[in-house]
Amino acid sequence: MQLNDLRCLSRVYCLTLASSLFWSVMVLNCIGQFIRLEGDLVWVVFFVVFALFALHGFIFSVPSLRNIFDGEVIEEKHYNLRWALIETVFLSGILAIAFVPFMMGFDFFNGVSYWVVASFLFVSFLGSLCYLSFFQRSFRSRR
């Protein structure tokens, strides 16, 4: 292994681990809005979610990130539409749950149910992420 490969892999792995840490905290925050987690259960749930995110990142994100850092085009074998759709739905759900308390702070939403606001935000985030990811040509990589 050359020094350049080692440097590139260290950046990619650190980026994947940092991203996994961030999304694990977000998921733990979202779970905490529905279920009261206390004591060691918080750490168990956190490490399980972190391990799942890190494993997913190492399998799917590292090869494509390594190509991006090398200045190459992402190879076709690293594209997976099913995982992209799952990630888009998951990200929309996390963002909707995270933004509901902020939206409920406005007087406009006083009489509105939590689930109506959450559903509206989920559909809004899902629609915008799908549009930007799959339908907008200028945001996709050129081949």
XYZ file of N, CA, C and O in Angstrom:
572
model
N 0.846 -1.170 0.000
C 0.000 0.000 0.000
C 0.889 1.228 0.000
O 1.815 1.338 0.787
N 0.591 2.151 -0.878
C 1.379 3.363 -0.978
C 0.913 4.383 0.045
O -0.197 4.297 0.585
N 1.746 5.386 0.300
C 1.423 6.419 1.264
C 0.200 7.224 0.817
O -0.646 7.589 1.641
N 0.064 7.464 -0.478
C -1.086 8.209 -0.988
C -2.385 7.445 -0.754
O -3.408 8.039 -0.388
N -2.345 6.126 -0.961
C -3.534 5.310 -0.694
C -3.896 5.326 0.790
O -5.068 5.410 1.146
N -2.901 5.246 1.639
C -3.136 5.267 3.074
C -3.730 6.606 3.508
O -4.666 6.648 4.310
N -3.217 7.685 2.971
C -3.732 9.014 3.298
C -5.178 9.168 2.828
O -6.029 9.671 3.552
N -5.465 8.693 1.633
C -6.814 8.776 1.093
C -7.782 7.925 1.908
O -8.885 8.367 2.246
N -7.386 6.704 2.242
C -8.250 5.828 3.033
C -8.481 6.373 4.439
O -9.587 6.247 4.977
N -7.466 6.995 5.019
C -7.659 7.563 6.358
C -8.664 8.707 6.309
O -9.504 8.839 7.204
N -8.621 9.544 5.274
C -9.616 10.619 5.146
C -11.011 10.043 4.952
O -11.970 10.507 5.556
N -11.114 9.036 4.117
C -12.422 8.458 3.825
C -12.995 7.760 5.061
O -14.167 7.935 5.386
N -12.184 6.993 5.767
C -12.675 6.301 6.960
C -13.033 7.288 8.067
O -14.038 7.111 8.754
N -12.233 8.335 8.246
C -12.560 9.349 9.258
C -13.857 10.074 8.898
O -14.683 10.341 9.772
N -14.046 10.372 7.638
C -15.274 11.017 7.192
C -16.480 10.105 7.403
O -17.537 10.547 7.871
N -16.333 8.835 7.126
C -17.418 7.874 7.324
C -17.744 7.712 8.805
O -18.915 7.679 9.192
N -16.732 7.629 9.647
C -16.968 7.491 11.088
C -17.606 8.752 11.677
O -18.506 8.664 12.517
N -17.161 9.921 11.224
C -17.754 11.165 11.715
C -19.208 11.284 11.275
O -20.075 11.701 12.054
N -19.486 10.903 10.052
C -20.860 10.921 9.571
C -21.727 9.928 10.339
O -22.868 10.233 10.701
N -21.194 8.759 10.620
C -21.929 7.761 11.398
C -22.212 8.266 12.807
O -23.302 8.055 13.342
N -21.253 8.937 13.395
C -21.439 9.502 14.727
C -22.540 10.556 14.721
O -23.419 10.560 15.590
N -22.516 11.447 13.739
C -23.531 12.498 13.636
C -24.920 11.903 13.480
O -25.852 12.282 14.194
N -25.076 10.965 12.548
C -26.405 10.397 12.306
C -26.864 9.519 13.458
O -28.067 9.412 13.724
N -25.944 8.923 14.195
C -26.329 8.152 15.377
C -26.900 9.065 16.459
O -27.893 8.725 17.112
N -26.286 10.218 16.640
C -26.809 11.183 17.607
C -28.184 11.672 17.168
O -29.100 11.814 17.997
N -28.363 11.926 15.876
C -29.666 12.363 15.370
C -30.731 11.287 15.587
O -31.847 11.584 16.015
N -30.409 10.043 15.306
C -31.367 8.954 15.497
C -31.680 8.781 16.977
O -32.840 8.576 17.362
N -30.673 8.873 17.834
C -30.903 8.755 19.269
C -31.804 9.882 19.765
O -32.680 9.660 20.608
N -31.618 11.074 19.239
C -32.487 12.199 19.583
C -33.918 11.938 19.127
O -34.869 12.214 19.858
N -34.081 11.399 17.939
C -35.423 11.092 17.427
C -36.079 9.979 18.235
O -37.273 10.045 18.536
N -35.325 8.960 18.599
C -35.872 7.881 19.421
C -36.253 8.414 20.794
O -37.270 8.025 21.366
N -35.448 9.348 21.310
C -35.722 9.932 22.617
C -37.009 10.742 22.666
O -37.555 10.972 23.747
N -37.513 11.180 21.523
C -38.786 11.893 21.506
C -39.967 10.951 21.694
O -41.037 11.385 22.098
N -39.789 9.685 21.399
C -40.880 8.721 21.505
C -40.730 7.780 22.705
O -41.700 7.397 23.323
N -39.505 7.387 23.011
C -39.234 6.426 24.081
C -38.238 7.052 25.052
O -37.235 7.638 24.635
N -38.491 6.910 26.320
C -37.561 7.435 27.317
C -36.427 6.437 27.520
O -36.640 5.327 28.004
N -35.238 6.847 27.134
C -34.048 6.008 27.302
C -33.243 6.534 28.481
O -32.969 7.724 28.566
N -32.863 5.645 29.375
C -32.110 6.057 30.558
C -30.969 5.089 30.823
O -31.033 3.912 30.473
N -29.945 5.614 31.450
C -28.836 4.783 31.916
C -28.027 4.161 30.801
O -27.682 4.804 29.807
N -27.724 2.881 30.986
C -26.885 2.163 30.025
C -27.614 1.859 28.722
O -26.965 1.617 27.700
N -28.939 1.891 28.745
C -29.709 1.623 27.528
C -29.418 2.651 26.443
O -29.396 2.321 25.255
N -29.170 3.886 26.847
C -28.826 4.939 25.883
C -27.557 4.558 25.123
O -27.498 4.666 23.893
N -26.546 4.111 25.848
C -25.271 3.763 25.211
C -25.381 2.508 24.353
O -24.750 2.420 23.289
N -26.174 1.555 24.785
C -26.366 0.342 23.985
C -27.045 0.686 22.665
O -26.591 0.267 21.588
N -28.109 1.463 22.736
C -28.816 1.866 21.512
C -27.897 2.699 20.632
O -27.839 2.517 19.403
N -27.142 3.612 21.245
C -26.240 4.460 20.475
C -25.186 3.638 19.740
O -24.952 3.850 18.546
N -24.552 2.699 20.427
C -23.501 1.903 19.783
C -24.054 0.963 18.716
O -23.402 0.723 17.702
N -25.255 0.447 18.907
C -25.876 -0.403 17.881
C -26.170 0.424 16.630
O -25.847 0.019 15.509
N -26.761 1.600 16.829
C -27.072 2.466 15.678
C -25.784 2.937 15.011
O -25.680 2.952 13.782
N -24.778 3.296 15.816
C -23.497 3.722 15.259
C -22.850 2.602 14.448
O -22.321 2.840 13.359
N -22.882 1.382 14.968
C -22.294 0.250 14.250
C -23.020 0.004 12.925
O -22.377 -0.284 11.906
N -24.337 0.124 12.920
C -25.089 -0.057 11.669
C -24.736 1.012 10.646
O -24.519 0.712 9.470
N -24.671 2.271 11.087
C -24.297 3.348 10.165
C -22.865 3.187 9.667
O -22.582 3.405 8.475
N -21.958 2.840 10.550
C -20.561 2.678 10.147
C -20.406 1.507 9.177
O -19.696 1.620 8.168
N -21.080 0.405 9.448
C -21.020 -0.741 8.546
C -21.578 -0.389 7.176
O -20.980 -0.715 6.143
N -22.699 0.308 7.167
C -23.269 0.741 5.887
C -22.306 1.673 5.162
O -22.103 1.567 3.953
N -21.697 2.588 5.892
C -20.751 3.514 5.268
C -19.529 2.820 4.718
O -19.040 3.161 3.635
N -19.013 1.830 5.449
C -17.828 1.125 4.977
C -18.126 0.284 3.742
O -17.281 0.137 2.866
N -19.329 -0.257 3.665
C -19.669 -1.113 2.530
C -20.014 -0.293 1.291
O -19.545 -0.578 0.192
N -20.832 0.759 1.466
C -21.357 1.465 0.304
C -20.671 2.802 0.028
O -20.521 3.189 -1.121
N -20.271 3.525 1.061
C -19.767 4.882 0.839
C -18.269 4.953 0.599
O -17.812 5.788 -0.183
N -17.504 4.123 1.261
C -16.045 4.217 1.162
C -15.537 4.038 -0.268
O -14.716 4.837 -0.724
N -15.992 3.041 -1.033
C -15.461 2.924 -2.402
C -15.764 4.143 -3.277
O -14.906 4.607 -4.013
N -16.967 4.683 -3.158
C -17.288 5.838 -3.997
C -16.590 7.094 -3.493
O -16.147 7.920 -4.292
N -16.440 7.267 -2.184
C -15.714 8.425 -1.664
C -14.238 8.363 -2.043
O -13.621 9.391 -2.322
N -13.683 7.161 -2.035
C -12.281 7.020 -2.421
C -12.085 7.449 -3.873
O -11.116 8.128 -4.197
N -13.020 7.092 -4.738
C -12.932 7.518 -6.128
C -13.090 9.027 -6.256
O -12.427 9.656 -7.076
N -13.956 9.616 -5.452
C -14.149 11.063 -5.511
C -12.886 11.789 -5.076
O -12.458 12.759 -5.705
N -12.252 11.338 -3.985
C -11.027 11.978 -3.517
C -9.880 11.797 -4.508
O -8.990 12.631 -4.577
N -9.901 10.720 -5.267
C -8.877 10.515 -6.289
C -9.150 11.310 -7.555
O -8.340 11.327 -8.465
N -10.317 11.948 -7.639
C -10.670 12.736 -8.812
C -11.248 11.910 -9.938
O -11.298 12.350 -11.073
N -11.701 10.706 -9.638
C -12.264 9.825 -10.656
C -13.788 9.862 -10.599
O -14.385 10.361 -9.661
N -14.403 9.319 -11.603
C -15.848 9.192 -11.639
C -16.239 7.963 -10.827
O -15.533 6.962 -10.815
N -17.372 8.048 -10.142
C -17.833 6.910 -9.352
C -18.181 5.765 -10.295
O -18.865 5.959 -11.293
N -17.697 4.581 -9.976
C -17.947 3.427 -10.825
C -19.404 2.991 -10.729
O -20.064 3.176 -9.713
N -19.898 2.397 -11.778
C -21.299 1.977 -11.847
C -21.649 0.953 -10.770
O -22.766 0.940 -10.262
N -20.689 0.125 -10.373
C -20.994 -0.912 -9.397
C -21.264 -0.339 -8.009
O -21.799 -1.016 -7.148
N -20.899 0.932 -7.760
C -21.142 1.546 -6.463
C -22.485 2.265 -6.403
O -22.840 2.794 -5.356
N -23.186 2.325 -7.526
C -24.530 2.889 -7.513
C -25.502 1.785 -7.126
O -25.458 0.688 -7.660
N -26.393 2.074 -6.210
C -27.396 1.111 -5.816
C -28.681 1.883 -5.549
O -28.803 2.584 -4.548
N -29.625 1.793 -6.465
C -30.847 2.576 -6.381
C -31.668 2.212 -5.154
O -32.235 3.088 -4.499
N -31.721 0.944 -4.806
C -32.498 0.527 -3.640
C -31.970 1.185 -2.372
O -32.730 1.714 -1.568
N -30.639 1.180 -2.183
C -30.068 1.802 -0.994
C -30.243 3.312 -1.032
O -30.429 3.944 0.005
N -30.158 3.901 -2.211
C -30.368 5.346 -2.316
C -31.788 5.717 -1.912
O -32.001 6.717 -1.210
N -32.768 4.918 -2.306
C -34.154 5.190 -1.910
C -34.355 4.983 -0.412
O -35.034 5.779 0.254
N -33.766 3.932 0.146
C -33.870 3.690 1.591
C -33.221 4.831 2.363
O -33.782 5.334 3.354
N -32.061 5.280 1.920
C -31.386 6.385 2.592
C -32.203 7.668 2.491
O -32.266 8.443 3.451
N -32.839 7.915 1.357
C -33.649 9.112 1.181
C -34.858 9.099 2.101
O -35.173 10.100 2.750
N -35.536 7.967 2.209
C -36.693 7.858 3.108
C -36.241 7.983 4.556
O -36.880 8.687 5.358
N -35.148 7.345 4.913
C -34.635 7.401 6.276
C -34.226 8.829 6.639
O -34.572 9.327 7.722
N -33.517 9.500 5.755
C -33.093 10.877 5.996
C -34.293 11.799 6.120
O -34.326 12.676 6.981
N -35.307 11.604 5.294
C -36.522 12.420 5.379
C -37.221 12.221 6.715
O -37.708 13.182 7.324
N -37.270 10.984 7.182
C -37.885 10.711 8.484
C -37.128 11.360 9.627
O -37.730 11.949 10.535
N -35.805 11.259 9.610
C -35.000 11.867 10.672
C -35.164 13.383 10.663
O -35.351 14.013 11.715
N -35.116 13.981 9.488
C -35.267 15.432 9.404
C -36.650 15.875 9.850
O -36.792 16.901 10.525
N -37.680 15.120 9.476
C -39.042 15.475 9.886
C -39.187 15.414 11.405
O -39.728 16.333 12.022
N -38.680 14.353 12.021
C -38.781 14.221 13.475
C -37.962 15.300 14.170
O -38.371 15.830 15.205
N -36.814 15.646 13.606
C -35.969 16.663 14.228
C -36.583 18.057 14.114
O -36.406 18.888 15.006
N -37.319 18.342 13.035
C -37.865 19.670 12.825
C -39.263 19.874 13.404
O -39.734 20.999 13.466
N -39.947 18.821 13.819
C -41.303 18.961 14.357
C -41.330 19.848 15.608
O -42.177 20.742 15.698
N -40.443 19.663 16.590
C -40.495 20.562 17.752
C -40.288 22.029 17.385
O -40.905 22.915 17.972
N -39.444 22.288 16.404
C -39.236 23.659 15.941
C -40.510 24.225 15.321
O -40.898 25.363 15.604
N -41.172 23.425 14.493
C -42.399 23.893 13.826
C -43.545 24.054 14.818
O -44.373 24.948 14.663
N -43.608 23.196 15.827
C -44.683 23.290 16.822
C -44.537 24.530 17.698
O -45.473 24.914 18.391
N -43.389 25.160 17.686
C -43.167 26.385 18.448
C -43.885 27.588 17.863
O -44.085 28.591 18.550
N -44.290 27.516 16.602
C -45.001 28.621 15.972
C -46.469 28.599 16.387
O -47.065 27.540 16.564
N -47.069 29.779 16.526
C -48.479 29.881 16.922
C -49.411 29.301 15.866
O -50.514 28.865 16.184
N -48.978 29.288 14.632
C -49.808 28.781 13.539
C -50.170 27.309 13.733
O -51.235 26.856 13.343
N -49.286 26.541 14.356
C -49.476 25.098 14.524
C -50.024 24.704 15.903
O -49.922 23.553 16.301
N -50.604 25.638 16.644
C -51.100 25.334 17.999
C -52.167 24.253 18.012
O -52.138 23.364 18.832
N -53.149 24.315 17.130
C -54.226 23.333 17.145
C -53.977 22.124 16.270
O -54.825 21.240 16.178
N -52.834 22.056 15.642
C -52.540 20.984 14.697
C -51.873 19.823 15.426
O -51.039 20.010 16.312
N -52.225 18.608 15.052
C -51.664 17.407 15.654
C -50.178 17.265 15.308
O -49.717 17.692 14.243
N -49.449 16.643 16.215
C -48.020 16.367 16.020
C -47.809 15.542 14.757
O -46.895 15.792 13.972
N -48.671 14.550 14.550
C -48.496 13.629 13.427
C -48.805 14.291 12.092
O -48.222 13.922 11.073
N -49.697 15.271 12.075
C -49.986 15.996 10.833
C -48.767 16.820 10.419
O -48.358 16.816 9.251
N -48.182 17.512 11.383
C -46.981 18.314 11.094
C -45.829 17.403 10.680
O -45.105 17.696 9.719
N -45.655 16.281 11.394
C -44.581 15.347 11.057
C -44.778 14.762 9.658
O -43.822 14.642 8.888
N -46.011 14.416 9.319
C -46.291 13.866 7.983
C -46.042 14.906 6.896
O -45.471 14.586 5.849
N -46.468 16.137 7.148
C -46.237 17.207 6.172
C -44.738 17.421 5.955
O -44.269 17.537 4.814
N -43.974 17.475 7.053
C -42.526 17.668 6.919
C -41.864 16.487 6.221
O -40.960 16.667 5.399
N -42.307 15.270 6.550
C -41.736 14.081 5.911
C -41.958 14.121 4.403
O -41.022 13.898 3.622
N -43.178 14.418 3.981
C -43.477 14.472 2.547
C -42.698 15.605 1.889
O -42.192 15.458 0.766
N -42.574 16.740 2.573
C -41.816 17.862 2.011
C -40.348 17.510 1.833
O -39.762 17.761 0.767
N -39.747 16.933 2.872
C -38.335 16.550 2.767
C -38.135 15.441 1.740
O -37.181 15.472 0.965
N -39.019 14.464 1.725
C -38.897 13.364 0.772
C -39.013 13.872 -0.656
O -38.218 13.497 -1.520
N -39.967 14.742 -0.896
C -40.128 15.294 -2.242
C -38.932 16.109 -2.682
O -38.446 15.962 -3.808
N -38.424 16.956 -1.802
C -37.278 17.782 -2.193
C -36.014 16.942 -2.372
O -35.244 17.167 -3.310
N -35.799 15.953 -1.490
C -34.608 15.109 -1.645
C -34.692 14.235 -2.895
O -33.685 14.030 -3.582
N -35.872 13.704 -3.191
C -36.031 12.904 -4.412
C -35.821 13.760 -5.650
O -35.178 13.334 -6.609
N -36.344 14.968 -5.617
C -36.167 15.856 -6.771
C -34.695 16.184 -6.970
O -34.171 16.090 -8.087
N -34.014 16.558 -5.897
C -32.603 16.923 -6.020
C -31.724 15.720 -6.350
O -30.726 15.848 -7.049
N -32.077 14.532 -5.860
C -31.227 13.359 -6.055
C -31.458 12.645 -7.374
O -30.513 12.191 -8.018
N -32.716 12.524 -7.774
C -33.024 11.653 -8.903
C -33.487 12.376 -10.151
O -33.299 11.884 -11.251
N -34.102 13.531 -9.996
C -34.718 14.159 -11.157
C -33.982 15.398 -11.650
O -34.117 15.761 -12.799
N -33.221 16.036 -10.805
C -32.522 17.248 -11.209
C -31.187 16.869 -11.814
O -30.294 16.403 -11.144
N -31.034 17.099 -13.090
C -29.827 16.684 -13.808
C -28.571 17.418 -13.357
O -27.492 16.858 -13.362
N -28.699 18.667 -12.983
C -27.506 19.428 -12.656
C -26.852 18.981 -11.349
O -25.687 19.266 -11.114
N -27.582 18.239 -10.492
C -27.012 17.769 -9.235
C -26.409 16.377 -9.365
O -25.733 15.928 -8.460
N -26.665 15.688 -10.442
C -26.098 14.346 -10.616
C -24.719 14.431 -11.247
O -24.405 15.372 -11.963
N -23.917 13.425 -10.991
C -22.560 13.434 -11.544
C -22.616 13.149 -13.036
O -23.444 12.417 -13.536
N -21.707 13.768 -13.733
C -21.592 13.564 -15.185
C -20.760 12.319 -15.450
O -19.787 12.053 -14.765
N -21.122 11.585 -16.460
C -20.330 10.398 -16.820
C -19.490 10.685 -18.015
O -19.766 11.396 -18.875
